[in-house]
mmCIF file of C-alpha atoms in Angstrom:
data_model
loop_
_atom_site.group_PDB
_atom_site.id
_atom_site.type_symbol
_atom_site.label_atom_id
_atom_site.label_comp_id
_atom_site.label_asym_id
_atom_site.label_seq_id
_atom_site.Cartn_x
_atom_site.Cartn_y
_atom_site.Cartn_z
ATOM 1 C CA UNK A 1102 2.541 -35.259 -14.873
ATOM 2 C CA UNK A 1103 -0.958 -34.824 -14.712
ATOM 3 C CA UNK A 1104 -3.122 -36.223 -12.123
ATOM 4 C CA UNK A 1105 -7.246 -38.278 -13.045
ATOM 5 C CA UNK A 1106 -9.263 -39.684 -10.540
ATOM 6 C CA UNK A 1107 -11.499 -41.962 -11.738
ATOM 7 C CA UNK A 1108 -14.620 -42.077 -9.899
ATOM 8 C CA UNK A 1109 -17.392 -45.438 -10.789
ATOM 9 C CA UNK A 1110 -20.570 -46.140 -10.035
ATOM 10 C CA UNK A 1111 -21.789 -43.815 -7.111
ATOM 11 C CA UNK A 1112 -25.123 -44.863 -6.993
ATOM 12 C CA UNK A 1113 -26.967 -41.756 -4.890
ATOM 13 C CA UNK A 1114 -29.988 -42.758 -3.500
ATOM 14 C CA UNK A 1115 -27.464 -45.553 -1.812
ATOM 15 C CA UNK A 1116 -25.024 -43.262 -0.305
ATOM 16 C CA UNK A 1117 -25.133 -43.744 3.394
ATOM 17 C CA UNK A 1118 -24.629 -40.226 5.330
ATOM 18 C CA UNK A 1119 -21.476 -38.477 5.364
ATOM 19 C CA UNK A 1120 -19.738 -40.259 3.343
ATOM 20 C CA UNK A 1121 -20.078 -38.310 -0.191
ATOM 21 C CA UNK A 1122 -18.142 -34.931 1.687
ATOM 22 C CA UNK A 1123 -15.617 -37.428 3.198
ATOM 23 C CA UNK A 1124 -14.956 -38.489 -0.720
ATOM 24 C CA UNK A 1125 -15.308 -34.931 -1.424
ATOM 25 C CA UNK A 1126 -12.804 -33.966 1.303
ATOM 26 C CA UNK A 1127 -9.901 -36.908 0.276
ATOM 27 C CA UNK A 1128 -10.391 -35.423 -3.497
ATOM 28 C CA UNK A 1129 -10.043 -31.966 -2.888
ATOM 29 C CA UNK A 1130 -6.543 -33.316 -0.869
ATOM 30 C CA UNK A 1131 -5.166 -34.819 -3.497
ATOM 31 C CA UNK A 1132 -5.943 -31.813 -5.940
ATOM 32 C CA UNK A 1133 -6.670 -33.879 -9.553
ATOM 33 C CA UNK A 1134 -6.712 -32.289 -12.892
ATOM 34 C CA UNK A 1135 -9.633 -33.659 -14.007
ATOM 35 C CA UNK A 1136 -12.500 -36.042 -11.976
ATOM 36 C CA UNK A 1137 -13.396 -38.489 -14.678
ATOM 37 C CA UNK A 1138 -17.343 -40.442 -13.407
ATOM 38 C CA UNK A 1139 -17.738 -42.966 -14.991
ATOM 39 C CA UNK A 1140 -21.498 -44.021 -15.054
ATOM 40 C CA UNK A 1141 -23.913 -44.741 -12.471
ATOM 41 C CA UNK A 1142 -24.335 -41.798 -11.259
ATOM 42 C CA UNK A 1143 -28.350 -42.354 -9.599
ATOM 43 C CA UNK A 1144 -30.038 -45.937 -8.284
ATOM 44 C CA UNK A 1145 -33.213 -45.531 -9.844
ATOM 45 C CA UNK A 1146 -32.521 -41.863 -12.335
ATOM 46 C CA UNK A 1147 -34.783 -40.065 -9.924
ATOM 47 C CA UNK A 1148 -34.312 -35.794 -10.422
ATOM 48 C CA UNK A 1149 -33.497 -36.182 -6.647
ATOM 49 C CA UNK A 1150 -30.963 -38.433 -7.125
ATOM 50 C CA UNK A 1151 -29.468 -36.307 -9.951
ATOM 51 C CA UNK A 1152 -29.823 -33.447 -8.152
ATOM 52 C CA UNK A 1153 -27.650 -34.984 -4.782
ATOM 53 C CA UNK A 1154 -24.620 -36.260 -7.684
ATOM 54 C CA UNK A 1155 -24.648 -32.509 -9.335
ATOM 55 C CA UNK A 1156 -24.172 -31.784 -5.524
ATOM 56 C CA UNK A 1157 -21.526 -33.828 -5.121
ATOM 57 C CA UNK A 1158 -20.160 -32.506 -8.570
ATOM 58 C CA UNK A 1159 -19.545 -29.545 -7.137
ATOM 59 C CA UNK A 1160 -17.794 -29.802 -4.753
ATOM 60 C CA UNK A 1161 -15.059 -31.535 -6.356
ATOM 61 C CA UNK A 1162 -11.902 -29.255 -7.050
ATOM 62 C CA UNK A 1163 -11.417 -30.039 -10.596
ATOM 63 C CA UNK A 1164 -12.678 -29.796 -13.807
ATOM 64 C CA UNK A 1165 -15.457 -33.473 -13.586
ATOM 65 C CA UNK A 1166 -16.327 -35.485 -17.015
ATOM 66 C CA UNK A 1167 -19.529 -37.618 -16.481
ATOM 67 C CA UNK A 1168 -21.773 -39.937 -18.479
ATOM 68 C CA UNK A 1169 -24.721 -42.138 -17.750
ATOM 69 C CA UNK A 1170 -24.753 -45.649 -16.749
ATOM 70 C CA UNK A 1171 -27.459 -48.542 -17.156
ATOM 71 C CA UNK A 1172 -28.852 -46.413 -13.991
ATOM 72 C CA UNK A 1173 -29.738 -44.139 -15.013
ATOM 73 C CA UNK A 1174 -31.881 -44.202 -17.615
ATOM 74 C CA UNK A 1175 -35.545 -45.591 -15.722
ATOM 75 C CA UNK A 1176 -36.299 -48.467 -14.647
ATOM 76 C CA UNK A 1177 -39.760 -49.035 -14.229
ATOM 77 C CA UNK A 1178 -41.155 -46.682 -16.146
ATOM 78 C CA UNK A 1179 -40.836 -48.406 -19.914
ATOM 79 C CA UNK A 1180 -42.514 -45.862 -21.614
ATOM 80 C CA UNK A 1181 -40.228 -42.708 -20.583
ATOM 81 C CA UNK A 1182 -37.279 -44.968 -20.739
ATOM 82 C CA UNK A 1183 -38.247 -45.780 -24.328
ATOM 83 C CA UNK A 1184 -39.120 -42.413 -25.599
ATOM 84 C CA UNK A 1185 -36.987 -39.710 -23.479
ATOM 85 C CA UNK A 1186 -34.526 -42.138 -21.410
ATOM 86 C CA UNK A 1187 -32.432 -39.179 -20.281
ATOM 87 C CA UNK A 1188 -35.468 -36.464 -18.827
ATOM 88 C CA UNK A 1189 -34.230 -37.016 -15.359
ATOM 89 C CA UNK A 1190 -30.666 -36.321 -16.581
ATOM 90 C CA UNK A 1191 -31.078 -33.501 -17.885
ATOM 91 C CA UNK A 1192 -33.749 -32.297 -15.209
ATOM 92 C CA UNK A 1193 -31.763 -33.363 -12.100
ATOM 93 C CA UNK A 1194 -27.863 -32.594 -13.194
ATOM 94 C CA UNK A 1195 -28.133 -30.342 -16.733
ATOM 95 C CA UNK A 1196 -24.655 -31.630 -18.167
ATOM 96 C CA UNK A 1197 -23.179 -33.176 -21.673
ATOM 97 C CA UNK A 1198 -24.063 -37.258 -22.306
ATOM 98 C CA UNK A 1199 -20.724 -37.358 -23.680
ATOM 99 C CA UNK A 1200 -17.775 -34.868 -22.735
ATOM 100 C CA UNK A 1201 -14.033 -34.341 -23.367
ATOM 101 C CA UNK A 1202 -11.402 -32.280 -21.905
ATOM 102 C CA UNK A 1203 -7.609 -31.562 -22.540
ATOM 103 C CA UNK A 1204 -5.159 -31.402 -20.163
ATOM 104 C CA UNK A 1205 -1.441 -30.063 -22.142
ATOM 105 C CA UNK A 1206 -0.949 -32.836 -23.976
ATOM 106 C CA UNK A 1207 -3.844 -35.671 -23.309
ATOM 107 C CA UNK A 1208 -7.540 -36.106 -24.001
ATOM 108 C CA UNK A 1209 -10.093 -37.835 -22.225
ATOM 109 C CA UNK A 1210 -13.103 -38.937 -23.357
ATOM 110 C CA UNK A 1211 -15.570 -39.928 -22.007
ATOM 111 C CA UNK A 1212 -19.204 -41.549 -24.327
ATOM 112 C CA UNK A 1213 -22.136 -42.875 -23.175
ATOM 113 C CA UNK A 1214 -22.052 -46.678 -23.476
ATOM 114 C CA UNK A 1215 -25.996 -47.195 -21.647
ATOM 115 C CA UNK A 1216 -28.495 -48.934 -24.066
ATOM 116 C CA UNK A 1217 -31.627 -47.885 -22.480
ATOM 117 C CA UNK A 1218 -33.864 -50.261 -24.519
ATOM 118 C CA UNK A 1219 -31.651 -53.584 -22.974
ATOM 119 C CA UNK A 1220 -31.635 -51.577 -19.549
ATOM 120 C CA UNK A 1221 -28.867 -53.648 -17.972
ATOM 121 C CA UNK A 1222 -25.604 -53.387 -21.399
ATOM 122 C CA UNK A 1223 -24.040 -51.233 -22.913
ATOM 123 C CA UNK A 1224 -24.034 -50.487 -26.732
ATOM 124 C CA UNK A 1225 -20.899 -48.989 -29.093
ATOM 125 C CA UNK A 1226 -23.127 -46.797 -31.797
ATOM 126 C CA UNK A 1227 -21.038 -46.289 -34.949
ATOM 127 C CA UNK A 1228 -21.739 -42.279 -34.868
ATOM 128 C CA UNK A 1229 -19.871 -43.277 -31.722
ATOM 129 C CA UNK A 1230 -16.858 -44.462 -33.174
ATOM 130 C CA UNK A 1231 -16.406 -41.477 -35.892
ATOM 131 C CA UNK A 1232 -17.443 -38.697 -33.387
ATOM 132 C CA UNK A 1233 -13.676 -39.988 -31.022
ATOM 133 C CA UNK A 1234 -11.198 -39.614 -34.574
ATOM 134 C CA UNK A 1235 -12.650 -35.887 -34.024
ATOM 135 C CA UNK A 1236 -12.244 -35.646 -30.255
ATOM 136 C CA UNK A 1237 -8.515 -37.129 -30.527
ATOM 137 C CA UNK A 1238 -7.519 -35.159 -32.987
ATOM 138 C CA UNK A 1239 -4.012 -33.576 -31.931
ATOM 139 C CA UNK A 1240 -3.527 -34.610 -28.746
ATOM 140 C CA UNK A 1241 -0.597 -36.654 -27.960
ATOM 141 C CA UNK A 1242 -1.462 -38.375 -24.781
ATOM 142 C CA UNK A 1243 -5.300 -40.576 -25.733
ATOM 143 C CA UNK A 1244 -7.491 -41.983 -22.791
ATOM 144 C CA UNK A 1245 -11.387 -43.242 -23.589
ATOM 145 C CA UNK A 1246 -14.099 -43.406 -20.560
ATOM 146 C CA UNK A 1247 -17.004 -45.318 -20.975
ATOM 147 C CA UNK A 1248 -19.414 -46.833 -18.728
ATOM 148 C CA UNK A 1249 -19.282 -50.352 -19.613
ATOM 149 C CA UNK A 1250 -15.918 -52.678 -19.554
ATOM 150 C CA UNK A 1251 -14.560 -52.827 -23.488
ATOM 151 C CA UNK A 1252 -13.598 -56.543 -22.105
ATOM 152 C CA UNK A 1253 -15.252 -58.463 -18.864
ATOM 153 C CA UNK A 1254 -12.267 -59.369 -16.589
ATOM 154 C CA UNK A 1255 -12.158 -62.797 -15.927
ATOM 155 C CA UNK A 1256 -15.280 -64.587 -14.596
ATOM 156 C CA UNK A 1257 -18.065 -61.808 -15.719
ATOM 157 C CA UNK A 1258 -19.881 -61.976 -18.704
ATOM 158 C CA UNK A 1259 -19.642 -59.398 -21.418
ATOM 159 C CA UNK A 1260 -21.581 -56.337 -21.519
ATOM 160 C CA UNK A 1261 -20.977 -54.100 -23.899
ATOM 161 C CA UNK A 1262 -22.445 -54.687 -28.201
ATOM 162 C CA UNK A 1263 -19.871 -53.430 -29.748
ATOM 163 C CA UNK A 1264 -16.886 -53.382 -28.397
ATOM 164 C CA UNK A 1265 -14.528 -55.749 -30.617
ATOM 165 C CA UNK A 1266 -15.530 -52.607 -33.232
ATOM 166 C CA UNK A 1267 -14.192 -50.046 -30.383
ATOM 167 C CA UNK A 1268 -10.996 -51.917 -29.199
ATOM 168 C CA UNK A 1269 -9.965 -51.871 -32.897
ATOM 169 C CA UNK A 1270 -10.637 -48.088 -32.832
ATOM 170 C CA UNK A 1271 -9.055 -47.203 -29.739
ATOM 171 C CA UNK A 1272 -5.905 -49.016 -30.927
ATOM 172 C CA UNK A 1273 -5.869 -46.945 -34.791
ATOM 173 C CA UNK A 1274 -6.195 -43.806 -33.148
ATOM 174 C CA UNK A 1275 -3.319 -45.289 -30.499
ATOM 175 C CA UNK A 1276 -5.756 -44.871 -26.696
ATOM 176 C CA UNK A 1277 -3.888 -45.857 -24.073
ATOM 177 C CA UNK A 1278 -6.092 -46.271 -21.488
ATOM 178 C CA UNK A 1279 -10.272 -47.254 -20.875
ATOM 179 C CA UNK A 1280 -11.466 -46.415 -17.872
ATOM 180 C CA UNK A 1281 -14.814 -48.013 -17.061
ATOM 181 C CA UNK A 1282 -16.867 -49.161 -14.128
ATOM 182 C CA UNK A 1283 -20.280 -51.341 -14.367
ATOM 183 C CA UNK A 1284 -19.003 -53.842 -12.347
ATOM 184 C CA UNK A 1285 -18.559 -52.751 -8.791
ATOM 185 C CA UNK A 1286 -15.042 -54.201 -8.231
ATOM 186 C CA UNK A 1287 -11.688 -52.687 -8.791
ATOM 187 C CA UNK A 1288 -9.104 -53.712 -11.458
ATOM 188 C CA UNK A 1289 -6.024 -52.963 -13.539
ATOM 189 C CA UNK A 1290 -4.997 -54.463 -16.911
ATOM 190 C CA UNK A 1291 -3.636 -54.199 -20.274
ATOM 191 C CA UNK A 1292 -6.203 -55.504 -22.476
ATOM 192 C CA UNK A 1293 -5.595 -58.675 -23.382
ATOM 193 C CA UNK A 1294 -6.803 -57.937 -27.138
ATOM 194 C CA UNK A 1295 -5.150 -55.333 -27.175
ATOM 195 C CA UNK A 1296 -1.895 -55.038 -24.921
ATOM 196 C CA UNK A 1297 -0.784 -51.374 -25.419
ATOM 197 C CA UNK A 1298 -4.071 -50.192 -23.992
ATOM 198 C CA UNK A 1299 -4.789 -49.999 -19.925
ATOM 199 C CA UNK A 1300 -8.599 -51.168 -18.136
ATOM 200 C CA UNK A 1301 -8.785 -49.168 -15.476
ATOM 201 C CA UNK A 1302 -11.943 -50.705 -13.765
ATOM 202 C CA UNK A 1303 -12.988 -49.042 -10.476
ATOM 203 C CA UNK A 1304 -15.321 -50.114 -7.743
ATOM 204 C CA UNK A 1305 -18.169 -48.052 -6.421
ATOM 205 C CA UNK A 1306 -16.649 -44.978 -4.679
ATOM 206 C CA UNK A 1307 -20.079 -43.785 -2.731
ATOM 207 C CA UNK A 1308 -22.695 -47.270 -2.841
ATOM 208 C CA UNK A 1309 -23.621 -49.765 0.012
ATOM 209 C CA UNK A 1310 -24.159 -52.144 -2.931
ATOM 210 C CA UNK A 1311 -20.224 -53.006 -2.897
ATOM 211 C CA UNK A 1312 -19.566 -56.668 -3.725
ATOM 212 C CA UNK A 1313 -17.472 -57.207 -0.860
ATOM 213 C CA UNK A 1314 -14.839 -54.662 -2.458
ATOM 214 C CA UNK A 1315 -15.680 -51.895 -0.390
ATOM 215 C CA UNK A 1316 -16.235 -48.316 -1.703
ATOM 216 C CA UNK A 1317 -12.802 -47.269 -3.534
ATOM 217 C CA UNK A 1318 -11.926 -45.159 -6.392
ATOM 218 C CA UNK A 1319 -8.584 -44.628 -8.525
ATOM 219 C CA UNK A 1320 -5.643 -42.227 -8.636
ATOM 220 C CA UNK A 1321 -3.572 -41.973 -12.118
ATOM 221 C CA UNK A 1322 -0.659 -39.895 -12.415
ATOM 222 C CA UNK A 1323 0.298 -39.934 -16.258
ATOM 223 C CA UNK A 1324 4.022 -40.128 -15.798
ATOM 224 C CA UNK A 1325 6.091 -39.686 -18.802
ATOM 225 C CA UNK A 1326 6.518 -43.288 -19.956
ATOM 226 C CA UNK A 1327 3.691 -44.587 -17.790
ATOM 227 C CA UNK A 1328 1.484 -44.187 -15.002
ATOM 228 C CA UNK A 1329 1.736 -44.562 -11.700
ATOM 229 C CA UNK A 1330 -2.369 -45.734 -10.185
ATOM 230 C CA UNK A 1331 -3.188 -45.918 -6.817
ATOM 231 C CA UNK A 1332 -6.305 -47.354 -5.935
ATOM 232 C CA UNK A 1333 -7.643 -45.392 -2.526
ATOM 233 C CA UNK A 1334 -10.510 -47.546 -0.434
ATOM 234 C CA UNK A 1335 -12.638 -47.137 2.211
ATOM 235 C CA UNK A 1336 -10.845 -47.846 5.758
ATOM 236 C CA UNK A 1337 -12.753 -48.698 8.911
ATOM 237 C CA UNK A 1338 -12.252 -44.751 10.497
ATOM 238 C CA UNK A 1339 -14.103 -43.740 7.547
ATOM 239 C CA UNK A 1340 -11.634 -41.776 4.868
ATOM 240 C CA UNK A 1341 -10.374 -43.298 2.246
ATOM 241 C CA UNK A 1342 -6.890 -44.403 1.926
ATOM 242 C CA UNK A 1343 -4.826 -45.708 -0.741
ATOM 243 C CA UNK A 1344 -4.136 -49.280 0.085
ATOM 244 C CA UNK A 1345 -1.742 -49.958 -3.525
ATOM 245 C CA UNK A 1346 -0.129 -48.373 -5.806
ATOM 246 C CA UNK A 1347 2.113 -50.110 -8.877
ATOM 247 C CA UNK A 1348 3.587 -48.207 -11.821
ATOM 248 C CA UNK A 1349 3.031 -49.146 -15.589
ATOM 249 C CA UNK A 1350 5.493 -48.907 -17.933
ATOM 250 C CA UNK A 1351 4.200 -48.615 -22.272
ATOM 251 C CA UNK A 1352 6.595 -50.371 -24.114
ATOM 252 C CA UNK A 1353 6.328 -51.555 -27.422
ATOM 253 C CA UNK A 1354 5.388 -54.506 -26.273
ATOM 254 C CA UNK A 1355 2.293 -52.930 -24.425
ATOM 255 C CA UNK A 1356 2.297 -51.801 -21.006
ATOM 256 C CA UNK A 1357 3.057 -53.856 -18.453
#
């Protein structure tokens, strides 16, 4: 069994005191094989905020994949955002903008969907589709992670240019899960356009900007025919505890 912890949108700069340490402690107990942090590590893309994020990541008990969200490019410093949007990411965090981890027969690929020219919404570039093909080569089970959801949940506006092209590529490449964030609430459901792809939408794991969903993260246990998925939320006693566990099976007609 492969265990993946999916965190998103910590927004360092808005994290209540002590909460990051409590989350790191919880993850040490759960012992995931991989931690995916799907963007918006910072609130305002400041070097100090990236350093806070780096310090948190260094406490985690597993390999980590991280990639930017829209908040990880500077909002108010427009010249920097247009000329060198990831300068502070490099200076404060010092990690690649995209990544790939192989765990046995499972490949997890993280891509950068942030579009600094627009800032809030995302963009999938043709070169990223081509890179996905190479990154997933030879893997039995394939999981994609990015900040912006490729299909907006009910009631939400689309936020990713090139989403249709991305979903088509995921179907062709046999991707079975897409992990994303951006919206600050938790949801799991097959894509309506591709029911063989399970979309995992993570809430904010640490930020005070919770959109009434509370602080949460998702734990994915990959099983032989599917996945067991648990949502952990911050309880009133200050600890992260599971509040929902679901079993998903992937068959010829998709996930159920």
